[in-house]
Coordinates of C-alpha atoms in Angstrom, one line a residue:
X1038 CA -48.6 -96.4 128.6
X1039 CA -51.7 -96.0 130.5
X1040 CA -54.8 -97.8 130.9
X1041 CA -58.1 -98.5 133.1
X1042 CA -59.3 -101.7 134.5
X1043 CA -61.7 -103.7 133.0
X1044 CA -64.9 -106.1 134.8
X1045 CA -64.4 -109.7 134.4
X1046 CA -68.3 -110.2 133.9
X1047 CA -68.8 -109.7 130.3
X1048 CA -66.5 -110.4 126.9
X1049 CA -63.6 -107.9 126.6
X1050 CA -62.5 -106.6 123.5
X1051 CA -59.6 -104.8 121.8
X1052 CA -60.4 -102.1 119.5
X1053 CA -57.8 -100.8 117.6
X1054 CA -59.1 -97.8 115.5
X1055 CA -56.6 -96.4 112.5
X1056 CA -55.1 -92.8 113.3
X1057 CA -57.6 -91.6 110.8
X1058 CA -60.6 -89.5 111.2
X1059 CA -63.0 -91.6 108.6
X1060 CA -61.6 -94.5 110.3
X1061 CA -61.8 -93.5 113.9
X1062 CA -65.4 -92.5 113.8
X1063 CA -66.9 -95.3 113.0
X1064 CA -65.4 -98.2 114.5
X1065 CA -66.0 -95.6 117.9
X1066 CA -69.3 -96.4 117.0
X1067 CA -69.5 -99.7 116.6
X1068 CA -67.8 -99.5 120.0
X1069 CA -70.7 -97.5 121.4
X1070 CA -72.9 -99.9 119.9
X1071 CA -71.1 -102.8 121.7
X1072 CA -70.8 -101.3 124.4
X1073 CA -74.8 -101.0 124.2
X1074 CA -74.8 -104.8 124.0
X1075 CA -73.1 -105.7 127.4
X1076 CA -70.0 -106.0 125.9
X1077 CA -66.5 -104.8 128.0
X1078 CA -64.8 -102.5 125.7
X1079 CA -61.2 -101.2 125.5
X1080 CA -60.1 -98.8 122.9
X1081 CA -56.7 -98.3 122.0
X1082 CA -55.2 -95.4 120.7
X1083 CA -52.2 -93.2 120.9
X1084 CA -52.3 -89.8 123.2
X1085 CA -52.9 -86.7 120.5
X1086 CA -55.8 -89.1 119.4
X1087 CA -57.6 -89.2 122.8
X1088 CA -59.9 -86.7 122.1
X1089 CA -61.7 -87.7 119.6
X1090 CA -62.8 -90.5 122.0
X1091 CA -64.2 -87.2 124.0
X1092 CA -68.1 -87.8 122.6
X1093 CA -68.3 -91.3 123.5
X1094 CA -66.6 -91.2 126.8
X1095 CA -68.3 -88.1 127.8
X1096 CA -71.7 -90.6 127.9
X1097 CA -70.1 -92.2 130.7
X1098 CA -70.3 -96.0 129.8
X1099 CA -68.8 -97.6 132.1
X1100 CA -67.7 -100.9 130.2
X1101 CA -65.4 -98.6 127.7
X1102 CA -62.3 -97.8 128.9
X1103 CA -58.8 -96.8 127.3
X1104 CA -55.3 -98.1 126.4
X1105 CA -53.2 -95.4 125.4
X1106 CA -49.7 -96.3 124.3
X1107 CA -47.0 -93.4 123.2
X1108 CA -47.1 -93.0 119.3
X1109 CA -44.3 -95.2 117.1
X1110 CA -41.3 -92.7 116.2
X1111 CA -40.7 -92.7 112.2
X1112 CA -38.4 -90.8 110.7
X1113 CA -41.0 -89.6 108.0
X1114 CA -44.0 -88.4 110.2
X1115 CA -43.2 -85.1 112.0
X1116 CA -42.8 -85.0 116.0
X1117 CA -46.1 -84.9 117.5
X1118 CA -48.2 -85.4 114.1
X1119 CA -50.2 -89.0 115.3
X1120 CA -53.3 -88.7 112.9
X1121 CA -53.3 -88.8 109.3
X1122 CA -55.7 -85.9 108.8
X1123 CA -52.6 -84.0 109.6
X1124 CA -50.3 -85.0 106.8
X1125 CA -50.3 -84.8 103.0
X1126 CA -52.3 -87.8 101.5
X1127 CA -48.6 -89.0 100.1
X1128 CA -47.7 -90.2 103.9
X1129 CA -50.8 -92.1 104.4
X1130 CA -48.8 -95.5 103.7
X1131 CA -46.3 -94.1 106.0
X1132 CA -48.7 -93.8 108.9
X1133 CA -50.1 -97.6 108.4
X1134 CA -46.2 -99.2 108.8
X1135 CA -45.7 -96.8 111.4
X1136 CA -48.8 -98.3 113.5
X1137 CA -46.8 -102.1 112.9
X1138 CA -44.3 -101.1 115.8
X1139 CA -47.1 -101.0 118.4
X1140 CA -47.2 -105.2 117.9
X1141 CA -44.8 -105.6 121.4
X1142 CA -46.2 -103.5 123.3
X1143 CA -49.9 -104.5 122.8
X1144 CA -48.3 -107.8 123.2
X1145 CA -46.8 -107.0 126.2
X1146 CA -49.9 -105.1 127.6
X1147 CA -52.1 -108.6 126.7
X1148 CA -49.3 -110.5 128.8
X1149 CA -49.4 -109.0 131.3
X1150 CA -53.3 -108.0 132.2
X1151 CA -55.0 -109.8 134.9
X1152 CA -57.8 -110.1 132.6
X1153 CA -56.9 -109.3 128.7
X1154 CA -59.5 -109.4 125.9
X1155 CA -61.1 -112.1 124.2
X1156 CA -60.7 -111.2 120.9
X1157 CA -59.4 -108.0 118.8
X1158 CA -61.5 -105.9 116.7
X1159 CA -59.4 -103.6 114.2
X1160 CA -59.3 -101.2 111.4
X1161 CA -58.3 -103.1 108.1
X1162 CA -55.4 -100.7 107.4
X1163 CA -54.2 -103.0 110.4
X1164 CA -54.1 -106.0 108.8
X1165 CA -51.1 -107.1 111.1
X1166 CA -53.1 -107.0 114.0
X1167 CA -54.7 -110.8 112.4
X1168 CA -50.5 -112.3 113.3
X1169 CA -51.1 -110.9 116.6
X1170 CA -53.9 -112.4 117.4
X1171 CA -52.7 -115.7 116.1
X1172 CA -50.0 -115.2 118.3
X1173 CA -52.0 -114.5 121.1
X1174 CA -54.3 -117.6 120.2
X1175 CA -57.8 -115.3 120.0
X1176 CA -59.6 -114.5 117.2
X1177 CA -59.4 -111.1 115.2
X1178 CA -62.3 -109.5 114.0
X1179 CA -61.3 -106.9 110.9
X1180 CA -63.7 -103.8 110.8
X1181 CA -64.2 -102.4 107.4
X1182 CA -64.9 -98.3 107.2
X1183 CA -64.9 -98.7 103.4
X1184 CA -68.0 -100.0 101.7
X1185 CA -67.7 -103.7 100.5
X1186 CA -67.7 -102.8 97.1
X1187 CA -64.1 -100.9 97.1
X1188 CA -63.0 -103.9 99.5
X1189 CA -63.5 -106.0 97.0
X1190 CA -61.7 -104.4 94.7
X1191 CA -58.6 -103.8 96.2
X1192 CA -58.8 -107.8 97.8
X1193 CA -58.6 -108.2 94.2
X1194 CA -55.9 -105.9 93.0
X1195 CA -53.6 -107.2 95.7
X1196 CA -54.7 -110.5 94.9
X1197 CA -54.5 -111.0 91.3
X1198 CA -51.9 -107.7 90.7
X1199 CA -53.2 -106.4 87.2
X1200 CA -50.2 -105.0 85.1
X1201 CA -49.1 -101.8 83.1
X1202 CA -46.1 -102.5 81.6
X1203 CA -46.1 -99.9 79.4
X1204 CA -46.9 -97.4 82.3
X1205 CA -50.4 -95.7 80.4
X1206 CA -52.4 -94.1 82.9
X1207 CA -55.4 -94.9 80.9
X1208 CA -55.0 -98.4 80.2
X1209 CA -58.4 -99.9 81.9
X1210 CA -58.4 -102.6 84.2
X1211 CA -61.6 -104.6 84.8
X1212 CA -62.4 -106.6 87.6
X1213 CA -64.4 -109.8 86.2
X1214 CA -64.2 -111.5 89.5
X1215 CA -66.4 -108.9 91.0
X1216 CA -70.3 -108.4 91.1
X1217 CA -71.0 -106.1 87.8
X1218 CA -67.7 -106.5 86.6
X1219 CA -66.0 -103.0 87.3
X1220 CA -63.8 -101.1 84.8
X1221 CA -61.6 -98.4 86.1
X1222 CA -58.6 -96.5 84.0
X1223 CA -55.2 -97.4 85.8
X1224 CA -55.1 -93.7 87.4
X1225 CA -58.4 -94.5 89.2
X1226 CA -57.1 -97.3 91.3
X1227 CA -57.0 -97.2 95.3
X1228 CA -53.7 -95.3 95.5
X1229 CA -52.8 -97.9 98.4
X1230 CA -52.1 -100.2 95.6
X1231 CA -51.0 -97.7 93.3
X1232 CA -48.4 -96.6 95.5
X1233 CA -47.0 -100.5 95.4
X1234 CA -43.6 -101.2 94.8
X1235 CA -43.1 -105.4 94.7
X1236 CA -40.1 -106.7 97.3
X1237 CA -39.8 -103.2 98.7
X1238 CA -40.2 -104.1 103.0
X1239 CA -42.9 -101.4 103.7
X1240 CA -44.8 -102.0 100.3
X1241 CA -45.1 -105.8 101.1
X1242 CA -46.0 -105.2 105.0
X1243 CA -49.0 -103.4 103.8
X1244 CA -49.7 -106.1 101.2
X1245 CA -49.3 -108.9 103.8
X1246 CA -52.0 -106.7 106.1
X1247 CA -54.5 -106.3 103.4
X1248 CA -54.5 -110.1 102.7
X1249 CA -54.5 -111.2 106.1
X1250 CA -57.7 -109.6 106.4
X1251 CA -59.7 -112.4 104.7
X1252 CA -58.5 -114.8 106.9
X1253 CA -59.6 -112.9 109.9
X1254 CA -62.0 -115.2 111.9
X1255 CA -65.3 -112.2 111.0
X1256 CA -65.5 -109.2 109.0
X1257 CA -67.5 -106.6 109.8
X1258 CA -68.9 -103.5 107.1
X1259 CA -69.9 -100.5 108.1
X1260 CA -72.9 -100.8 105.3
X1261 CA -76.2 -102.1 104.8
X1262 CA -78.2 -104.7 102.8
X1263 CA -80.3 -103.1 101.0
X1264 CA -77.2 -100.5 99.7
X1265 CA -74.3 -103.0 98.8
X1266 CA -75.9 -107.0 98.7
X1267 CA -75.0 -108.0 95.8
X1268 CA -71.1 -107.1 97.0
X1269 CA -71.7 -108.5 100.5
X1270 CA -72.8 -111.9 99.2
X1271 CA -69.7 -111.9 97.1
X1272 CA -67.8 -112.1 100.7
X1273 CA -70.5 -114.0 102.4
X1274 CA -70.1 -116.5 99.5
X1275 CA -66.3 -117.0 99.6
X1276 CA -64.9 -120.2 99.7
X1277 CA -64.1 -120.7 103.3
X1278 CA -61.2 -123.6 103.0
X1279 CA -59.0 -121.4 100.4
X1280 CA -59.4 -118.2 102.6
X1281 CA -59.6 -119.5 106.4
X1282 CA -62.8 -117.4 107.2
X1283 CA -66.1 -118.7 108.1
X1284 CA -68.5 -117.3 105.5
X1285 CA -71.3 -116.7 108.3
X1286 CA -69.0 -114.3 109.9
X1287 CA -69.7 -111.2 107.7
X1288 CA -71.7 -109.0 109.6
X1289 CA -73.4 -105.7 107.9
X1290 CA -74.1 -103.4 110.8
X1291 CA -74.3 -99.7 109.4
X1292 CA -75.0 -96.9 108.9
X1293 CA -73.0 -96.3 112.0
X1294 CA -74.2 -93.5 112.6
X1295 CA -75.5 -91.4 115.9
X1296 CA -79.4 -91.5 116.5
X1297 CA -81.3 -88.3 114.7
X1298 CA -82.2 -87.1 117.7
X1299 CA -82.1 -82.9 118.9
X1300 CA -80.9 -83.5 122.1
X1301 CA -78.1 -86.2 121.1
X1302 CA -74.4 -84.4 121.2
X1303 CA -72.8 -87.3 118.9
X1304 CA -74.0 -85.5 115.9
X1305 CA -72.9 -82.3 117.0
X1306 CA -69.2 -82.9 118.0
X1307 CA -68.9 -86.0 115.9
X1308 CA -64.6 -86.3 115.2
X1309 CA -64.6 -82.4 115.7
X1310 CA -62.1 -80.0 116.5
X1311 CA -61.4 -76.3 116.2
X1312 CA -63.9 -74.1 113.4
X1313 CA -64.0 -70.9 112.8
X1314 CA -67.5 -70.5 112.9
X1315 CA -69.5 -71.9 116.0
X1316 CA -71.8 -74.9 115.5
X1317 CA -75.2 -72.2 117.0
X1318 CA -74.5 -69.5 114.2
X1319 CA -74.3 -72.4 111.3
X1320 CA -77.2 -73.6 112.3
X1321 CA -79.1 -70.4 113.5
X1322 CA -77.9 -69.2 109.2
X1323 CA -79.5 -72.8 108.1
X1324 CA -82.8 -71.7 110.0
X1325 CA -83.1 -68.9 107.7
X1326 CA -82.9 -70.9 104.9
X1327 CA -85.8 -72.7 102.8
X1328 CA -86.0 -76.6 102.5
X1329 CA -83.3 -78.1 100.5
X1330 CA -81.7 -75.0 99.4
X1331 CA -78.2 -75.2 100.7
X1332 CA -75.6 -77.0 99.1
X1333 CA -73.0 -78.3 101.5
X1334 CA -69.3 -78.6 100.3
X1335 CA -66.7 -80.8 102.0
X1336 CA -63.9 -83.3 100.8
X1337 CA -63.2 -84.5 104.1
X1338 CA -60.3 -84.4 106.4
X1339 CA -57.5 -85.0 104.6
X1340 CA -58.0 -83.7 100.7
X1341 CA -56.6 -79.8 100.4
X1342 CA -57.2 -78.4 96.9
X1343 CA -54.5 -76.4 95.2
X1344 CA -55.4 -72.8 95.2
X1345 CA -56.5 -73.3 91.2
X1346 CA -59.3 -75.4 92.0
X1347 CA -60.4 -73.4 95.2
X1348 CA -60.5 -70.8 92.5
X1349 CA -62.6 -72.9 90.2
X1350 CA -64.8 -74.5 92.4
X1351 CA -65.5 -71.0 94.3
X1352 CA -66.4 -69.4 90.6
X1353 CA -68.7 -72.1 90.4
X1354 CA -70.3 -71.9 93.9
X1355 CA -70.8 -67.8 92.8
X1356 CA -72.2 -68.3 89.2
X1357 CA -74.9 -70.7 90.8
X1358 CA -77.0 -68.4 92.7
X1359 CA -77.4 -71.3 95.3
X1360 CA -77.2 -70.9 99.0
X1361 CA -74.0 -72.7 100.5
X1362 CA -72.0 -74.3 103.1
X1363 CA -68.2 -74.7 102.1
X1364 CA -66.2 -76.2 104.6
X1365 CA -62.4 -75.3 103.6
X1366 CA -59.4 -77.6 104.6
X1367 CA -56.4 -75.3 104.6
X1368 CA -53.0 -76.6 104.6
X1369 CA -51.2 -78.8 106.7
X1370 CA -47.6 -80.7 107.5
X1371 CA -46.1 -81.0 103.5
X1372 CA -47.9 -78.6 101.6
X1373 CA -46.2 -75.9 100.3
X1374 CA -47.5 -72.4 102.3
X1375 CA -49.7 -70.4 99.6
X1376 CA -50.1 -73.0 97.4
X1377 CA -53.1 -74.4 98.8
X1378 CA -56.6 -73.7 100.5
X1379 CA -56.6 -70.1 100.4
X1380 CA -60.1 -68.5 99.5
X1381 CA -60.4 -66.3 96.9
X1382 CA -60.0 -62.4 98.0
X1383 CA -63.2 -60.8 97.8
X1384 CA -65.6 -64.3 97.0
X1385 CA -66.9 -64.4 100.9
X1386 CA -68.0 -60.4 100.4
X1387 CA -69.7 -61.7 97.0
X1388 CA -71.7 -63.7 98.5
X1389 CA -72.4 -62.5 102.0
X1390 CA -75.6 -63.9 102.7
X1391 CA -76.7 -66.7 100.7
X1392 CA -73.2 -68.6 102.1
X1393 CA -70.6 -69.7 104.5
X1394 CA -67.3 -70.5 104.5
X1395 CA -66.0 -72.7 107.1
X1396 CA -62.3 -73.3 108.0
X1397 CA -61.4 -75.9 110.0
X1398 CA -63.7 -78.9 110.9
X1399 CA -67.4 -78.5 110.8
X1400 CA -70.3 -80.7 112.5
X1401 CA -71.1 -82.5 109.1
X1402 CA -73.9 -85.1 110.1
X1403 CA -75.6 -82.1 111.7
X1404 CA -75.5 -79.8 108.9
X1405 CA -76.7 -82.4 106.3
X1406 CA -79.4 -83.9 108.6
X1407 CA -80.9 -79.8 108.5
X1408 CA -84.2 -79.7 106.5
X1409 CA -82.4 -76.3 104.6
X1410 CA -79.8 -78.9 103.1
X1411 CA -80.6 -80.0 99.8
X1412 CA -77.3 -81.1 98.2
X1413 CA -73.7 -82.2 99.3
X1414 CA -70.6 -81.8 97.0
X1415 CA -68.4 -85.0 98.6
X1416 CA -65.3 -87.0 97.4
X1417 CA -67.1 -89.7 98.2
X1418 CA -65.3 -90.9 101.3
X1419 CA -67.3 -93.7 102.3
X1420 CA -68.3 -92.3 105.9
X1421 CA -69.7 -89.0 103.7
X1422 CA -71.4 -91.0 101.7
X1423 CA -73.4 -93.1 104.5
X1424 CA -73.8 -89.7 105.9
X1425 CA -75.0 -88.1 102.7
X1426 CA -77.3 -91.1 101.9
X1427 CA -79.1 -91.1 105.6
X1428 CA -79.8 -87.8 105.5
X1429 CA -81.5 -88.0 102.2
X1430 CA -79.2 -85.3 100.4
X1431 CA -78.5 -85.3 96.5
X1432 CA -74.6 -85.9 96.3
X1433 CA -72.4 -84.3 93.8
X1434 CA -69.2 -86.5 93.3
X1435 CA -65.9 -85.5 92.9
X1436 CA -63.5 -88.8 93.4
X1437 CA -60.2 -87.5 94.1
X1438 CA -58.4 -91.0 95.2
X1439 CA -57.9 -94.3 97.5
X1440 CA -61.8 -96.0 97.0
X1441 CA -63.9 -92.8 96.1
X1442 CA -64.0 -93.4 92.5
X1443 CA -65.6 -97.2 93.1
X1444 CA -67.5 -94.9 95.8
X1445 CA -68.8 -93.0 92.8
X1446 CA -69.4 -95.8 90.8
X1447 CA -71.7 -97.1 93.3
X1448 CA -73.3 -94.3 94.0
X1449 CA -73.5 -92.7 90.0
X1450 CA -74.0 -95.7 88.3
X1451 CA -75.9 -98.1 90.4
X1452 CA -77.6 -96.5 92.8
X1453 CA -78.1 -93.3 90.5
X1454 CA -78.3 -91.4 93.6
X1455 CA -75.5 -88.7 92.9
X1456 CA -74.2 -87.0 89.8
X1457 CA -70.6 -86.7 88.9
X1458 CA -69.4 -83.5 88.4
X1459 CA -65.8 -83.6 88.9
X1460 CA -63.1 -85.9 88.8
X1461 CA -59.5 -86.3 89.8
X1462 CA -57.4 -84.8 93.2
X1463 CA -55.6 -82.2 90.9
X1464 CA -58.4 -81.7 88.4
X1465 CA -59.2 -78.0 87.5
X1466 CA -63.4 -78.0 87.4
X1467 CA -65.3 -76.0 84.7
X1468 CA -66.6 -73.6 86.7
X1469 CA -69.7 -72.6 84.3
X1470 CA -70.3 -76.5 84.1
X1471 CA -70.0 -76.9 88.1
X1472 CA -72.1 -73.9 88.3
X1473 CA -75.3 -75.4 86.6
X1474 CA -74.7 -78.7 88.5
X1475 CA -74.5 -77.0 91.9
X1476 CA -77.8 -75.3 91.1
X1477 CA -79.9 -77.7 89.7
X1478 CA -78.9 -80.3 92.6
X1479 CA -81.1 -78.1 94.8
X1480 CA -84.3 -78.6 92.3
X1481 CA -86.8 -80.6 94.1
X1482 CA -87.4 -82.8 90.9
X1483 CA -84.2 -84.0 91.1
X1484 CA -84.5 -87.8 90.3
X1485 CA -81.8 -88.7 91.8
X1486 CA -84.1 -86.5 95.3
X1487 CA -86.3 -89.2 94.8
X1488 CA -84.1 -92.2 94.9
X1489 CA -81.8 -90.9 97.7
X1490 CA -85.3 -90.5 99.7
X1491 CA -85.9 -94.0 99.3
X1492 CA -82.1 -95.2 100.2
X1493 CA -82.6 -92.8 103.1
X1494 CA -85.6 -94.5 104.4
X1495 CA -83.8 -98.2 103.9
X1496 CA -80.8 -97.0 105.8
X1497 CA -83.2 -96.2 108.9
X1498 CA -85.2 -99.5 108.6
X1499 CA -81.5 -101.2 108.6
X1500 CA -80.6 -99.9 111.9
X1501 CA -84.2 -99.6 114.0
X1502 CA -85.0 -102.9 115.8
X1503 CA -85.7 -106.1 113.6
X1504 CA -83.9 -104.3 110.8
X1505 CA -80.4 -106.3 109.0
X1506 CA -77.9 -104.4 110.6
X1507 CA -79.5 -104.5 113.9
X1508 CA -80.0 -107.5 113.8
X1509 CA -76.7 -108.2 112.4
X1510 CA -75.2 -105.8 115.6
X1511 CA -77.1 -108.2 117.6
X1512 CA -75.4 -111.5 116.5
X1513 CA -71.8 -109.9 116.1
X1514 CA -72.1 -109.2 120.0
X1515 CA -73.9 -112.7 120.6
X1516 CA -70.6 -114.5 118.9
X1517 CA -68.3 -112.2 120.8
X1518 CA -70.4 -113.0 123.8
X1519 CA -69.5 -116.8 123.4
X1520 CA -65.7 -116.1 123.1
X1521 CA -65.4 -115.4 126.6
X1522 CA -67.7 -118.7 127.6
X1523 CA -65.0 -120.7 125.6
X1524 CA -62.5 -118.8 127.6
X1525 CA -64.1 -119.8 131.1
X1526 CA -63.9 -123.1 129.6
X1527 CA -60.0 -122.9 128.9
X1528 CA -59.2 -121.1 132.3
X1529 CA -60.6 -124.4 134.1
X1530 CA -57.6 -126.9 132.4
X1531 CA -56.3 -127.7 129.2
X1532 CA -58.3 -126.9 126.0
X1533 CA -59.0 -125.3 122.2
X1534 CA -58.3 -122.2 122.0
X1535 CA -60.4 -119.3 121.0
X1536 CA -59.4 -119.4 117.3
X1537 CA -61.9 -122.3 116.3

């Protein structure tokens, strides 16, 4: 274990980030932005993970430091794998009760720090983090990097289990106690429910985690007002005695996202790692490239098509005619070698010069913040879509599992900002069909152009001064702020402690 020393002049905070790149990101934002706010910041996180910490710490604030405790052995996640972007989705439940065997030694670090934190901020996939702050007598504050839409739903799933006794895969569940009343077929549930087995220990850890959530003492959702109200009201409107939570402690505070500035690096090496094509020749192609021309193509960390749909989805990029950006996640720990991400021989020399393949990671929020960028094909991971809708990009959904296909909803539906073209982490595309859809998203009469132009612009007015998420920012640090008066307080005798 290793660590840095912290001030004792301002509130210190936990911040426990889950091994998981659209996890990490964000709540290392939020940290930044905390940070910003006076706020003494200590990020925990396991050794392979340290570098993805590399953009924030390289700005040098000196009230973040690092805890860095030696990653939980389990007999199902390979030696030196600590991050789930580098195993098969299957192991992602594997990874959360993995993370539950760092309880004693956080304890142990709290006990025995001259001057421990006030309060915990962590990932909801860390639900258990809520007993250990009970234990420790502070308050935990649970940081959502899904939108509050698919929160509520699977609140609700875990909460009022819906059944399929007869085992159909089609049989539709619908979600009355939610805002607009969702309907999804069983197969389209989160697959952290789906992947539930009652009175099984590991299956009823995670269960136990996702409901202690609501009865963290805050919540904070890395959305906005004007994108997802209706669904933060239905937290905000919660009745407080049955679930333990005040309801004024729901805080809104994204997009979380890095300023849109040239000369910022936090757009440039945001979560990134090794690519085979450098950041300068992306963007020195996208220069040659006409306004809104390019459709970018990315599924996020952890989803590796089978070599079928690469085949598909390639035909499809090819029959277009559109300039492109495909961003390829080859395999990793559990996929079968050959099987999957493999370009097709001979599509690259096909279509040398109107686009790029990329293997590996690629600066995403920089490519779709580039004027030539017209479209992005996203499973609708929720930080792609905050990064889709603030850059003002058309988005082409293709749900593959966990919360994209409420993502989709929400975006497809209600928003009517994207167009679904694909659905399903095994499902074959028509590549004629994906085709036309890949090049009319680059038409400038788009309607759905129009709309994400106007969510664009409502997703900077929520984040510049006086806006709701800056202003909600600013509150979240004010309350954190007064934790470590109360604190004071109980350091001079006996008193409440920091729960109330």
């Amino acid at each position: 274990m290793s660590t840095t020393t912290t001030s004792t002049g301002a509130a210190h905070i936990l911040v426990f980030p889950y091994p998981a790149q659209g996890h990490m990101i964000p709540l290392l934002d939020l940290s930044h932005q905390l940070s910003l706010r006076g706020l003494t910041i200590t990020i925990l996180v396991t050794p392979k993970n340290l570098p993805i910490l590399n953009p924030l710490l390289s700005q040098n604030h000196s009230n973040i430091q690092t805890l860095i405790l030696p990653f939980p052995d389990h007999p199902s996640i390979p030696h030196g794998v600590e991050n789930v972007k580098d195993l098969p989705p299957s192991l992602f439940r594997v990874m959360m009760r993995a993370m539950g065997e760092l309880y004693n030694p956080i304890l142990h670090w709290f006990n025995s720090h001259p001057s421990p934190p006030v309060a915990i901020i962590s990932d909801f996939f860390l639900g258990w983090t809520h007993h250990l702050a009970s234990h420790l007598r502070i308050p935990r504050i649970v940081f959502f990097s899904s939108g509050a839409m698919g929160v509520a739903v699977i609140d609700s799933m875990f909460r009022d289990v819906p059944k399929n006794d007869d085992d159909n895969p089609n049989v539709l569940i619908s979600f009355r106690k939610i805002p607009n009343s969702p309907v999804y077929p069983w197969w389209q549930l989160p697959s952290i429910f789906l992947g539930h087995k009652e009175g099984d220990p590991d299956s009823e850890f995670i269960r136990d985690g996702l409901l202690a959530n609501m009865e963290s003492w805050g919540m904070v959702f890395n959305t906005f007002n004007e994108l997802e109200s209706v669904y933060l009201d239905h937290f905000r409107k919660r009745n407080e005695s049955s679930l333990g939570y005040c309801s004024h402690r729901v805080w809104a505070v994204g997009p979380l996202l890095p300023p849109n500035d040239e000369d910022d690096v936090g757009s440039t090496d945001r979560g990134g790692s090794s690519s085979s094509v450098e950041t300068d020749d992306l963007l020195s192609w996208l220069d040659t490239c006409p306004d809104h021309s390019v459709v970018y193509v990315c599924f996020g960390s952890q989803a590796v098509l089978r070599n079928n749909q690469m085949e598909a989805l390639a035909a499809g990029l090819e029959c277009s005619g559109a300039r492109f950006l495909w961003c390829v996640k080859e395999a990793t720990e559990g996929h079968a070698m050959g099987e999957y991400g493999m370009v097709p021989t001979g599509f690259e020399d096909r279509t040398a010069g109107r686009g790029l393949v990329i293997r590996g990671w690629a600066p995403q929020l920089l490519i779709l913040r580039h004027r030539a960028v017209g479209s992005f094909l996203t499973h609708c991971g929720w930080n792609s879509v905050l990064e889709g809708l603030s850059s003002g990009v058309v988005m082409l959904a293709w749900p593959m599992r966990a919360d994209q296909y409420v993502d989709a909803t929400l975006l497809v539906d209600q928003m009517r900002v994207a167009v679904k073209v694909c659905e399903g982490a095994d499902t074959v595309p028509d590549s004629a069909e994906l085709g036309r859809a890949v090049a009319e998203s680059v038409n400038e009469n788009r309607p759905e152009r129009i709309r994400t132009m106007e969510l664009r612009k409502a997703a900077y007015d929520a984040v510049k001064e006086g806006g709701s998420s800056f202003k909600d920012l600013d509150s979240l640090a004010r309350d954190l702020c007064g934790l470590h008066s109360v604190q004071k307080l109980c350091c001079d005798g006996p008193g409440p402690s920091l729960m109330g």
